[in-house]
Short mmCIF file of C-alpha atoms in Angstrom, two decimals:
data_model
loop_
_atom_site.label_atom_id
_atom_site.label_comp_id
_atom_site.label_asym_id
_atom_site.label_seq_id
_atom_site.Cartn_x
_atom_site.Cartn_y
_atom_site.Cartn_z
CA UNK A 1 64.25 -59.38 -85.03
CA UNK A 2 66.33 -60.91 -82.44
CA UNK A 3 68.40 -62.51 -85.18
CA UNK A 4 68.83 -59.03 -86.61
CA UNK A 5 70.22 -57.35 -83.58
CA UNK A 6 72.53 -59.67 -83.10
CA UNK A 7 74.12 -59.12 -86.18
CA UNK A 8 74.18 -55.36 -85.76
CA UNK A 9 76.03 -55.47 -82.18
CA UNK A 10 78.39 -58.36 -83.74
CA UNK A 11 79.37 -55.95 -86.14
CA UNK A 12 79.32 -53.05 -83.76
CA UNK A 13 81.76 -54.86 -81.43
CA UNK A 14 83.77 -55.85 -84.86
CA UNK A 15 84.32 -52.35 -85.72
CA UNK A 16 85.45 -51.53 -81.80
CA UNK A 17 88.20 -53.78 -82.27
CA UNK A 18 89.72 -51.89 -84.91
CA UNK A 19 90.31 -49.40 -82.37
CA UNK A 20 91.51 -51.79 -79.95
CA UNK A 21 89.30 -50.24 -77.38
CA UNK A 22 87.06 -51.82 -75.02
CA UNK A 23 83.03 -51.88 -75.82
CA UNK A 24 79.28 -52.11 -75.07
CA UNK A 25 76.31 -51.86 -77.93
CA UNK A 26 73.30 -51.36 -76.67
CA UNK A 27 70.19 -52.03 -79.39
CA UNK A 28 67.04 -51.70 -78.53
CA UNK A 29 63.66 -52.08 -81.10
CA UNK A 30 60.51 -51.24 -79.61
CA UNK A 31 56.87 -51.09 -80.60
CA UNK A 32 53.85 -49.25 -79.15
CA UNK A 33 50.53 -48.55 -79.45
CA UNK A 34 47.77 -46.13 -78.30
CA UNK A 35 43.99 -45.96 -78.26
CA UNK A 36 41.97 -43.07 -76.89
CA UNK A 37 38.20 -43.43 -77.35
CA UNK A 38 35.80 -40.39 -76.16
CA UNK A 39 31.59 -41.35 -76.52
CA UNK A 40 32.34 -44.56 -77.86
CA UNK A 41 34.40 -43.20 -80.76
CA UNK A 42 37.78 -43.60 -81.51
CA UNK A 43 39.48 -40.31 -80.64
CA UNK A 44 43.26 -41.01 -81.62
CA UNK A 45 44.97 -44.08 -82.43
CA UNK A 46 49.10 -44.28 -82.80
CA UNK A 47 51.79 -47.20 -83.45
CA UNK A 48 54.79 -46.37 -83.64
CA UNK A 49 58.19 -48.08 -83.96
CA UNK A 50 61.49 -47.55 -83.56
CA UNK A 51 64.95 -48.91 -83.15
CA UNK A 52 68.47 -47.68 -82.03
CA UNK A 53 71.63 -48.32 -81.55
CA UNK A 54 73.67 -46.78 -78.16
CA UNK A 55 77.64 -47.42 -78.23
CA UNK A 56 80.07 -47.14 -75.62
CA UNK A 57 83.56 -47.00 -75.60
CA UNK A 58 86.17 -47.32 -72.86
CA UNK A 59 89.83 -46.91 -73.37
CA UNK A 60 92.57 -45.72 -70.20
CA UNK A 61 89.43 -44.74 -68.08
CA UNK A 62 88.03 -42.70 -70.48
CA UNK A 63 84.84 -42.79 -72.45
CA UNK A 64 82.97 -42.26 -75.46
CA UNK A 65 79.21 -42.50 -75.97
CA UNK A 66 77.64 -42.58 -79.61
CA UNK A 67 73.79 -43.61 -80.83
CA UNK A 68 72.03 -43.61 -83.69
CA UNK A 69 68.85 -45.00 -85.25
CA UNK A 70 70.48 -45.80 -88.43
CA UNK A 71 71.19 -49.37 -88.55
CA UNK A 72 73.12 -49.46 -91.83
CA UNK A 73 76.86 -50.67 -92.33
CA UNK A 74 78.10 -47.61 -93.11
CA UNK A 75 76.28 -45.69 -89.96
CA UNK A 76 77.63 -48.20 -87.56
CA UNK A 77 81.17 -48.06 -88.55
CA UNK A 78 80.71 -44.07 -87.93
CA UNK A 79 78.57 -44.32 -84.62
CA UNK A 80 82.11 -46.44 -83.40
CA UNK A 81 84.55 -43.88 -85.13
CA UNK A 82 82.46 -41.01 -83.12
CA UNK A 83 82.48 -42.68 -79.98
CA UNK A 84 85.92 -43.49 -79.58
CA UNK A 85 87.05 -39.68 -80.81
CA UNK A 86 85.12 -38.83 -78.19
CA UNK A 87 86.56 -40.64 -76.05
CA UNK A 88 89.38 -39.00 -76.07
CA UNK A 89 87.66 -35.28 -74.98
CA UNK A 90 86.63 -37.10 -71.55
CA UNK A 91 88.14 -37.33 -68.57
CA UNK A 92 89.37 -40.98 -67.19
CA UNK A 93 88.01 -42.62 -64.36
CA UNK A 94 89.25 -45.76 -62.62
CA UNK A 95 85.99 -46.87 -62.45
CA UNK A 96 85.16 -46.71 -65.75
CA UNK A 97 84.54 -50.75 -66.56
CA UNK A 98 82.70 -53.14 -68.16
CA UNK A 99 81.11 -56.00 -66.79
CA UNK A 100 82.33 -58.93 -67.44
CA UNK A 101 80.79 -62.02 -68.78
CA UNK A 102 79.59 -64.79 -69.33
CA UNK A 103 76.76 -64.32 -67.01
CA UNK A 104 73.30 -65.87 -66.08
CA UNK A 105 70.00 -64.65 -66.28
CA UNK A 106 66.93 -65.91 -64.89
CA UNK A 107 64.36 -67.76 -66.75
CA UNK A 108 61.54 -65.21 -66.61
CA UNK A 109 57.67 -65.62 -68.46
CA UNK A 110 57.50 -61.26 -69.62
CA UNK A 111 56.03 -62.25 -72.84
CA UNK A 112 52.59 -62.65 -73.36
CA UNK A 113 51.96 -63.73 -77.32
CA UNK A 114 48.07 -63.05 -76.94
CA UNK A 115 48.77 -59.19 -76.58
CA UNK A 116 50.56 -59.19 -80.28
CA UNK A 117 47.70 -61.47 -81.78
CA UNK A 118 44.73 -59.53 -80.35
CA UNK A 119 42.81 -57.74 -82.64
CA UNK A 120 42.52 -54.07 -82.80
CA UNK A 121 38.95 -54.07 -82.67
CA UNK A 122 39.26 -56.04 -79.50
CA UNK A 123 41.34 -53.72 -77.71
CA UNK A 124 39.33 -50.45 -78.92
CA UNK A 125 36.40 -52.24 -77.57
CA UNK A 126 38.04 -52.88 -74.22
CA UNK A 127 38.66 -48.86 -74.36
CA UNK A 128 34.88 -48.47 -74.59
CA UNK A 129 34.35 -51.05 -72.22
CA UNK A 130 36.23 -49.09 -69.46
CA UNK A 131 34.20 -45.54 -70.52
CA UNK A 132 30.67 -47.72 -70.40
CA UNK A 133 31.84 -48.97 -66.67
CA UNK A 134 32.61 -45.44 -65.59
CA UNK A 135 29.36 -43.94 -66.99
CA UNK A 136 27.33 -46.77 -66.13
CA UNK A 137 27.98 -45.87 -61.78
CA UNK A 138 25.90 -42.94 -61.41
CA UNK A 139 24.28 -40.26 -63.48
CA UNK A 140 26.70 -37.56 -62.13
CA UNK A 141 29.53 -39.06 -64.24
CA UNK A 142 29.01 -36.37 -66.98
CA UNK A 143 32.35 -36.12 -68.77
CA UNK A 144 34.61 -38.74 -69.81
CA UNK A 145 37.96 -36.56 -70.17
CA UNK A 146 39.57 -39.75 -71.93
CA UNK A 147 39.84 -43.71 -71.76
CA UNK A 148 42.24 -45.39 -73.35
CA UNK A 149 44.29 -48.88 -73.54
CA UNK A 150 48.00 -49.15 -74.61
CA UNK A 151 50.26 -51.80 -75.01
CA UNK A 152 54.10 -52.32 -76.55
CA UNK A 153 57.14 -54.61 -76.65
CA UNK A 154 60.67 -54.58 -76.85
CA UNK A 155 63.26 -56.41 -77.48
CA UNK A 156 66.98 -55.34 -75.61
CA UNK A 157 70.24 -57.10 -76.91
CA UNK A 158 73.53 -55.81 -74.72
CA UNK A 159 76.76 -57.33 -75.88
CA UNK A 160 80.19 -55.83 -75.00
CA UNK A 161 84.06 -57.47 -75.54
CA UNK A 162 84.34 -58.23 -71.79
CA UNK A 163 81.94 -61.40 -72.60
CA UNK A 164 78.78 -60.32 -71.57
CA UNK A 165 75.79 -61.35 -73.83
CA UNK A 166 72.17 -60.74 -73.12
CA UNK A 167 69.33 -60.70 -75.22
CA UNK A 168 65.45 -60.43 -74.10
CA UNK A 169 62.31 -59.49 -75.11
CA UNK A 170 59.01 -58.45 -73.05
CA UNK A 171 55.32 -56.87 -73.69
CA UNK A 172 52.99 -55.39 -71.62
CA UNK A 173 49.60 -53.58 -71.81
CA UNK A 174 47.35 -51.37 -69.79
CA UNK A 175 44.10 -49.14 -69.60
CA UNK A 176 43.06 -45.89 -67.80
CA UNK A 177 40.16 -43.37 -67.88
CA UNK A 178 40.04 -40.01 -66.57
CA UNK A 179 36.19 -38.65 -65.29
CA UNK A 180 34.60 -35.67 -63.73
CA UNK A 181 31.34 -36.02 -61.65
CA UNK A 182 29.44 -33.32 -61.29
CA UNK A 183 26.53 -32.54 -58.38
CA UNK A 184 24.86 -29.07 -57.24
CA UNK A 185 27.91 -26.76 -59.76
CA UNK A 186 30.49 -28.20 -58.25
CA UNK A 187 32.87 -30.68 -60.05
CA UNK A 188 35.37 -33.48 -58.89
CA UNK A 189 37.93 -35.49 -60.81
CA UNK A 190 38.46 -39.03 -60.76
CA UNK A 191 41.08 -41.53 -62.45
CA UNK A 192 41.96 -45.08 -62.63
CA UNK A 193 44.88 -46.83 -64.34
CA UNK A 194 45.97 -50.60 -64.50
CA UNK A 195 48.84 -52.21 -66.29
CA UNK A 196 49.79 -55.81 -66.70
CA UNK A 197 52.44 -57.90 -68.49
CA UNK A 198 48.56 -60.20 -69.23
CA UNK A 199 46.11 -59.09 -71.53
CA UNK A 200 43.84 -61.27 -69.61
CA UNK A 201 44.19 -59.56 -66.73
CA UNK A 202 43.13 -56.26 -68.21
CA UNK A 203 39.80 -55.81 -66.24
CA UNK A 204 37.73 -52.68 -67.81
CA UNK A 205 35.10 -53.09 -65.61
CA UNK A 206 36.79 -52.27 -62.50
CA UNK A 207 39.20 -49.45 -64.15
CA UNK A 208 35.37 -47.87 -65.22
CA UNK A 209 33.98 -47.91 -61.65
CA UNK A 210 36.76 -47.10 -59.74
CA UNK A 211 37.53 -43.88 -61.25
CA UNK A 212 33.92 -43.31 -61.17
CA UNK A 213 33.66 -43.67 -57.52
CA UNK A 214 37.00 -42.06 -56.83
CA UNK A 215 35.34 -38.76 -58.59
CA UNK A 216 31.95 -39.25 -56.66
CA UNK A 217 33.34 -39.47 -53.39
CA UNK A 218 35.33 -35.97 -53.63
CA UNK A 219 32.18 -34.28 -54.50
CA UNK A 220 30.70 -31.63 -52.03
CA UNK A 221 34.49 -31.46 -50.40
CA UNK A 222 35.51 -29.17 -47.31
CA UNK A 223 38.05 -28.54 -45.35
CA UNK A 224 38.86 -29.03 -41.58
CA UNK A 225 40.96 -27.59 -39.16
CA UNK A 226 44.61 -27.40 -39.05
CA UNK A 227 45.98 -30.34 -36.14
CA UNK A 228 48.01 -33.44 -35.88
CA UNK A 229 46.28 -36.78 -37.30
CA UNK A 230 46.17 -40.41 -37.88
CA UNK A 231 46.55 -40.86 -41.32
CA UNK A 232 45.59 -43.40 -43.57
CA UNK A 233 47.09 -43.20 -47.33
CA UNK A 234 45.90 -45.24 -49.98
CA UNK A 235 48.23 -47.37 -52.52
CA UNK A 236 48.60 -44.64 -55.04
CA UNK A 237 49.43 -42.12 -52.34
CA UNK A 238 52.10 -44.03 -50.86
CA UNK A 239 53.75 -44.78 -54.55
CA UNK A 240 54.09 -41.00 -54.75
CA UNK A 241 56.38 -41.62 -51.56
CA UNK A 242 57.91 -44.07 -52.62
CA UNK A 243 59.19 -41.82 -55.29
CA UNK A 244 61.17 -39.91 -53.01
CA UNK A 245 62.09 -42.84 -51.11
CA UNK A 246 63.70 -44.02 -54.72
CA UNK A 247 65.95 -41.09 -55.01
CA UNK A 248 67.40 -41.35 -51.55
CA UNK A 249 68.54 -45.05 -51.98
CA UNK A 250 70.17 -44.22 -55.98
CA UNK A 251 73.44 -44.80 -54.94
CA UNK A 252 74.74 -41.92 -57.10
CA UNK A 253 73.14 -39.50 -54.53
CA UNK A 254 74.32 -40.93 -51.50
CA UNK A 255 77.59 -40.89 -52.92
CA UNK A 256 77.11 -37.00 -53.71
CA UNK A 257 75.59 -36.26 -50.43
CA UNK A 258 72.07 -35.51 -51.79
CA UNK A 259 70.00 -38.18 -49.89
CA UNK A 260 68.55 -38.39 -46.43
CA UNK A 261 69.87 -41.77 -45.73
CA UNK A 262 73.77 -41.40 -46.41
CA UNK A 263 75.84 -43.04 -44.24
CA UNK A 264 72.80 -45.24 -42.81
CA UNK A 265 73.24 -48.46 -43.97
CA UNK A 266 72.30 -51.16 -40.75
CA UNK A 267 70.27 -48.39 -39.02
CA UNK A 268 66.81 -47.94 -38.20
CA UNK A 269 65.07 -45.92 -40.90
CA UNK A 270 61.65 -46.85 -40.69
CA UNK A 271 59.44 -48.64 -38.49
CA UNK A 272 59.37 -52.77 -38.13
CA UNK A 273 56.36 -52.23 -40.39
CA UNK A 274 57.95 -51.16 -43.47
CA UNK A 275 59.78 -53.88 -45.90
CA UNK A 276 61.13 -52.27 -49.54
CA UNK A 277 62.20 -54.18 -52.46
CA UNK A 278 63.38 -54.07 -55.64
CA UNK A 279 62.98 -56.86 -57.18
CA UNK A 280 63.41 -57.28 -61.04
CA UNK A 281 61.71 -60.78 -61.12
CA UNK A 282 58.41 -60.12 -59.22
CA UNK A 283 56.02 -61.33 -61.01
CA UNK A 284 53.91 -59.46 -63.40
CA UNK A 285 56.00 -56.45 -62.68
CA UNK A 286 56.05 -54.08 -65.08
CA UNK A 287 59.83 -53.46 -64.76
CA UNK A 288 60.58 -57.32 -64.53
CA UNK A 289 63.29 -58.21 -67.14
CA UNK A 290 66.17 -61.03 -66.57
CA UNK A 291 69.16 -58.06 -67.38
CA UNK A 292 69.64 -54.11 -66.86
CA UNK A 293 71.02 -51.63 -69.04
CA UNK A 294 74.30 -52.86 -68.53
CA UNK A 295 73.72 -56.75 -69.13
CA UNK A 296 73.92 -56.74 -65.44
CA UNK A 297 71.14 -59.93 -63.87
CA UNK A 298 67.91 -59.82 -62.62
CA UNK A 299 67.41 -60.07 -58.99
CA UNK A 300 65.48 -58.93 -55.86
CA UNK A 301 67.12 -56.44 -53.55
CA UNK A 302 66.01 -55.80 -49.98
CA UNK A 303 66.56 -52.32 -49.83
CA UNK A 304 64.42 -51.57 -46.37
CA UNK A 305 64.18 -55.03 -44.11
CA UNK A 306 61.39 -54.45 -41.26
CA UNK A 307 62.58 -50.95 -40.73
CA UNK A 308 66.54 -51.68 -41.25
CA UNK A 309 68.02 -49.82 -44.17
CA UNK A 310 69.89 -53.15 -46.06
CA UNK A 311 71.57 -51.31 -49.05
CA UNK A 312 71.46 -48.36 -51.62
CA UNK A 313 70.89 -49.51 -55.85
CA UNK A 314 73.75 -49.96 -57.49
CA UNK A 315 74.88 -49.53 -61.19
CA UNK A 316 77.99 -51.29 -62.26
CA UNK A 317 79.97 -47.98 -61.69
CA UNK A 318 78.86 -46.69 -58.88
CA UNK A 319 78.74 -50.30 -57.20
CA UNK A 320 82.75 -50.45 -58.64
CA UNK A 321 83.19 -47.55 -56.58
CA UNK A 322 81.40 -48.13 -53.52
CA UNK A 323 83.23 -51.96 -53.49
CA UNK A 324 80.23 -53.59 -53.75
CA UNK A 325 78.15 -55.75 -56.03
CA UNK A 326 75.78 -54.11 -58.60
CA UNK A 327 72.25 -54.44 -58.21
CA UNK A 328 71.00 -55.02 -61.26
CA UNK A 329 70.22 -51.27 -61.36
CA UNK A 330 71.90 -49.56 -64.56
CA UNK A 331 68.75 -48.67 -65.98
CA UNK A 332 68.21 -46.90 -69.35
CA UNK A 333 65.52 -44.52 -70.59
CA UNK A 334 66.49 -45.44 -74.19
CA UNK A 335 69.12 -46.29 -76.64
CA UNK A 336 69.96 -42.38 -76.93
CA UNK A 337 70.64 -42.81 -73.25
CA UNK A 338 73.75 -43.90 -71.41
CA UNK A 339 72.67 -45.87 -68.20
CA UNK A 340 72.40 -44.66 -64.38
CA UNK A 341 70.74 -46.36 -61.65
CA UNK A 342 66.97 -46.54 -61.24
CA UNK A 343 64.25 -48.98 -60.20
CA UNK A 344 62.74 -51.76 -61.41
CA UNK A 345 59.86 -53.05 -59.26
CA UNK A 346 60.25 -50.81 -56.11
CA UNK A 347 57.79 -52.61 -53.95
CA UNK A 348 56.76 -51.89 -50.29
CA UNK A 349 55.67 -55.33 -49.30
CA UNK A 350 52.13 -55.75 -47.93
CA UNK A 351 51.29 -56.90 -44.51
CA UNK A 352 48.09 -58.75 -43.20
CA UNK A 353 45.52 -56.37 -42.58
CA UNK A 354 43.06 -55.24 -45.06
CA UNK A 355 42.52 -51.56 -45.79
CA UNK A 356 38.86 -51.70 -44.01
CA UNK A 357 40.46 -52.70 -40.62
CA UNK A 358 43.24 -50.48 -40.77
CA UNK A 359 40.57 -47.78 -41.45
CA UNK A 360 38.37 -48.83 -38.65
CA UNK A 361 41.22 -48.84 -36.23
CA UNK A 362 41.48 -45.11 -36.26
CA UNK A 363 39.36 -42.79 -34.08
CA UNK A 364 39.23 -39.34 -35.92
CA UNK A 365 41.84 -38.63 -38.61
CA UNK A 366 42.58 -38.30 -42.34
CA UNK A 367 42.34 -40.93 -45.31
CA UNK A 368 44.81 -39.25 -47.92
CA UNK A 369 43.62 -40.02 -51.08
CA UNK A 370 45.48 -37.57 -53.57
CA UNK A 371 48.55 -35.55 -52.74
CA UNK A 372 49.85 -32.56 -55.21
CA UNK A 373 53.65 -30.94 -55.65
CA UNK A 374 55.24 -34.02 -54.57
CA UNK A 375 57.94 -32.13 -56.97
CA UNK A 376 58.79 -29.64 -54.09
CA UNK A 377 59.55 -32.59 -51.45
CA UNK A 378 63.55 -32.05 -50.87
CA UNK A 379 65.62 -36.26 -51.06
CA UNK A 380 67.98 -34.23 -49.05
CA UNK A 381 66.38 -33.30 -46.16
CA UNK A 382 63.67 -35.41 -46.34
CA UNK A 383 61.10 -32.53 -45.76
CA UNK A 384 57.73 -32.46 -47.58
CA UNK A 385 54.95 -29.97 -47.87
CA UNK A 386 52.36 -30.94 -50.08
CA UNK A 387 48.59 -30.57 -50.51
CA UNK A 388 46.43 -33.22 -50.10
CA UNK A 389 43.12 -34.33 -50.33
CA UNK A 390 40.73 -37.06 -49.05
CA UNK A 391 38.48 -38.16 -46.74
CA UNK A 392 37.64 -37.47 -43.13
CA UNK A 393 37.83 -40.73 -40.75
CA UNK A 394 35.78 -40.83 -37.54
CA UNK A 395 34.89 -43.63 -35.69
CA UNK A 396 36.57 -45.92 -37.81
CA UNK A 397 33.79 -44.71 -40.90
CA UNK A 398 35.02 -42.97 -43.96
CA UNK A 399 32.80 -39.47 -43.52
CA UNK A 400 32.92 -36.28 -45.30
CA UNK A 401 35.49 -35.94 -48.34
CA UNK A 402 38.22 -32.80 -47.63
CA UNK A 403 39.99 -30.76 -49.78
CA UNK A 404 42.16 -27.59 -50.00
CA UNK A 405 44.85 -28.60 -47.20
CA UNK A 406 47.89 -29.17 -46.70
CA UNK A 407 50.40 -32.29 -45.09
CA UNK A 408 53.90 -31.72 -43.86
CA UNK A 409 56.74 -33.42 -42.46
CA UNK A 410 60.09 -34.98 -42.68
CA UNK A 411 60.05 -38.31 -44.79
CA UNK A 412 61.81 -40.01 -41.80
CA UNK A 413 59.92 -39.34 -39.33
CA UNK A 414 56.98 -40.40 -41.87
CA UNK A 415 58.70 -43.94 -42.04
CA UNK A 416 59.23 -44.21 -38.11
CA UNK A 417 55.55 -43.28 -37.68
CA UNK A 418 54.09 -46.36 -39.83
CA UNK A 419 51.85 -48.08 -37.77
CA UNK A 420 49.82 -50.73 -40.33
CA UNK A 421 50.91 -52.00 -43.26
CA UNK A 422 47.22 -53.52 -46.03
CA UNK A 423 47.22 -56.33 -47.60
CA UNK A 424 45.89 -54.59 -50.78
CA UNK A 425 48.96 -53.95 -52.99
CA UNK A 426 48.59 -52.12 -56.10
CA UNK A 427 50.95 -51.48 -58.79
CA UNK A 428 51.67 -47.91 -60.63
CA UNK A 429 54.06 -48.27 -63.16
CA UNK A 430 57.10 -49.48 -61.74
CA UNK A 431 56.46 -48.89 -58.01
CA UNK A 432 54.03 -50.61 -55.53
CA UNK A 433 52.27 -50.37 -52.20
CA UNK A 434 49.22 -51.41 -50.03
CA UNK A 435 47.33 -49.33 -47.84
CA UNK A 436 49.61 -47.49 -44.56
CA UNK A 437 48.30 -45.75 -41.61
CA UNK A 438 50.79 -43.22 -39.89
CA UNK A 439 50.62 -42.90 -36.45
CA UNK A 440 50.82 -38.72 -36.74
CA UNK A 441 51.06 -36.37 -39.54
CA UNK A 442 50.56 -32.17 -39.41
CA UNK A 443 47.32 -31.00 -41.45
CA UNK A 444 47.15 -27.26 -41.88
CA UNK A 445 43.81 -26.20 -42.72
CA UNK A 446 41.11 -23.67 -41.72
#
């Protein structure tokens, strides 16, 4: 396949000369599958396929974006033709510029062969394996919503006339299972979900009994009244803030004025607790690759050093424009996509405590355990109000569970406020965090 690609963008950048125009091909093929089991049977099961070809062209500052999945001589030479009469419809920008090559990429292991040579059998009975775990905890796991594995690869070539050449390939699988508990007519969800660039570190057991316990412990739920509280939030919790903490640091919306942390760079955004990363070569990472979008390396960025905001992500043009060096941020959703800046591995780095000690520090407060409309939280201001639910903390013991109330705030002031940082970091997709506890946060209630 690789061999294949290269061909296509050879020719791609072939046909761009005839227009004596600057260019980038982006081809992408990619591969996935999905397995949904519900009582042991097989529910749905997909593969699918694809491959694509993205083209940009850049001539005087302007330029021209064309894709297609159509891989054929003839489509090539038009996906070329289209993008440079586009081209000419746009309007030109002096930042508007290729990177330039050659460059070097790191030496990264994102390829694990035993994921592609597993049988399918095997992975529909690690499915089943994850729905046994769940049901196995305690009789009040009565519905199994859905349990599933996944995996996929893909294979990236980016080649453009300014020398750069960069061609990779990476896999990576996961699980998840969704449950409800049920106890005196009332009933409580509970999910789990684990990914890994490892087959072997697929572990259905745990997936089973964690969302099995995370159901059972929200059962028979109240609510308290409304005050100020430590708060603990577990790993998921704080990846849902680190969401928002992703969208003030894209570099395109400081630039607009649409994030919190403009015009901070060397200031004190957070407490001496808090440490952010993004960091494309972590291992294991689900968004570790050794290039962006743009052919642009792999590195680690420290966005957020002990409290100190260090730098915003950068693609190529809006680190052009900023007079700075890219990131390694371009980041693409697809081959139908032209790239913008986005994370990788956005990682708030763990500390020493574990989340039992952090937990026992605390007196009376709130162990946030689920959050909802993180949607509504405004980048701009950095205000939140969101519901939440968990579990009620006195006397350093998890209690009573909660539910039906709501946390609110100003993400800053959030940061500031970070008293612990837990050794217990988890991944979700492309972001990660430990346990926090926050010195203060408002909990409107009863």
């Amino acid at each position: 396949m690789k061999t294949y690609l290269e061909k296509i963008g050879q020719q791609a950048i072939d046909e761009a000369g005839r227009h004596a125009v600057e260019a980038e091909v982006y081809l992408l093929h990619s591969r996935e599958l999905s397995i949904e089991v519900i009582d042991g049977q097989v529910e749905t099961l997909k593969e699918a396929e694809e491959i694509g070809l993205g083209m940009r062209v850049f001539k005087g500052g302007q330029v021209g974006f064309a894709f297609s999945s159509d891989l054929s001589e003839t489509a090539v030479r038009g996906i070329v033709d289209d993008a440079v009469r586009i081209s000419a419809f746009t309007e030109a920008d002096a930042y508007n510029i290729l990177p330039e090559g050659p460059l070097k990429y790191p030496d990264m292991e994102i390829y694990d062969p035993v994921i592609n040579t597993s049988q399918l059998e095997d992975k529909i009975e690690l499915a089943r394996q994850v729905e046994r775990s769940a049901r196995a905890v305690d009789k009040r796991i009565t519905i199994v919503e859905r349990a599933g594995y996944e995996d996929g690869e893909y294979t990236t070539l980016v080649l453009n006339t300014r020398g750069v050449n960069a061609l990779g390939s990476s896999n990576f699988c996961g699980s998840y299972i969704f449950v409800v508990a049920e106890d005196k007519n009332e009933a409580q969800t509970g999910f789990s979900v684990m990914g890994s660039k490892h087959l072997a570190d697929l572990d259905p057991n745990f997936i089973g009994e964690e969302a099995a316990y995370r159901a059972l412990r929200s059962l028979n739920a109240r609510t308290i009244p409304s005050g100020h509280f430590p708060c603990v939030m577990e790993p998921y919790v704080v990846t849902r803030f680190m969401g928002l903490i992703a969208q003030m640091v894209d570099a395109e919306a400081v630039q607009k004025g649409r994030s919190l942390l403009a015009g901070k760079i060397g200031e004190q955004v957070a407490s001496p607790a808090v440490s952010i990363v993004d960091d494309a070569t972590f291992p294991n990472g689900m968004g570790s690759f050794p290039f962006d979008g743009e052919g642009v390396p792999a590195r680690k960025t420290d966005v957020i050093e002990k409290g100190t905001l260090k730098t915003f992500l950068y693609d190529y043009y809006n680190a052009l424009k900023a007079g700075v060096d890219p990131t390694g941020n371009g980041q693409r959703g697809s081959f139908r996509s032209l790239p913008g800046v986005g994370t990788t591995n956005f990682i708030l780095l763990p500390g020493t405590e574990g989340s039992e000690a952090i937990i026992a520090g605390v007196k009376q407060g709130f162990y946030i355990t689920e959050v909802m409309g993180m949607h509504t939280a405004n980048p701009i201001s950095g205000d939140f109000s969101v519901g939440a639910a968990g579990i009620m903390i006195e006397n350093g013991d998890l209690t009573y569970p909660v539910r039906g109330v709501t946390i609110a705030g100003n993400l800053r002031e959030l940061l500031q406020d970070v008293e612990l940082v837990g050794n217990d970091l988890r991944f979700y997709g492309g972001k990660a965090a430990p346990t926090i506890r926050i010195k203060n946060l408002s909990i409107s209630g009863d």
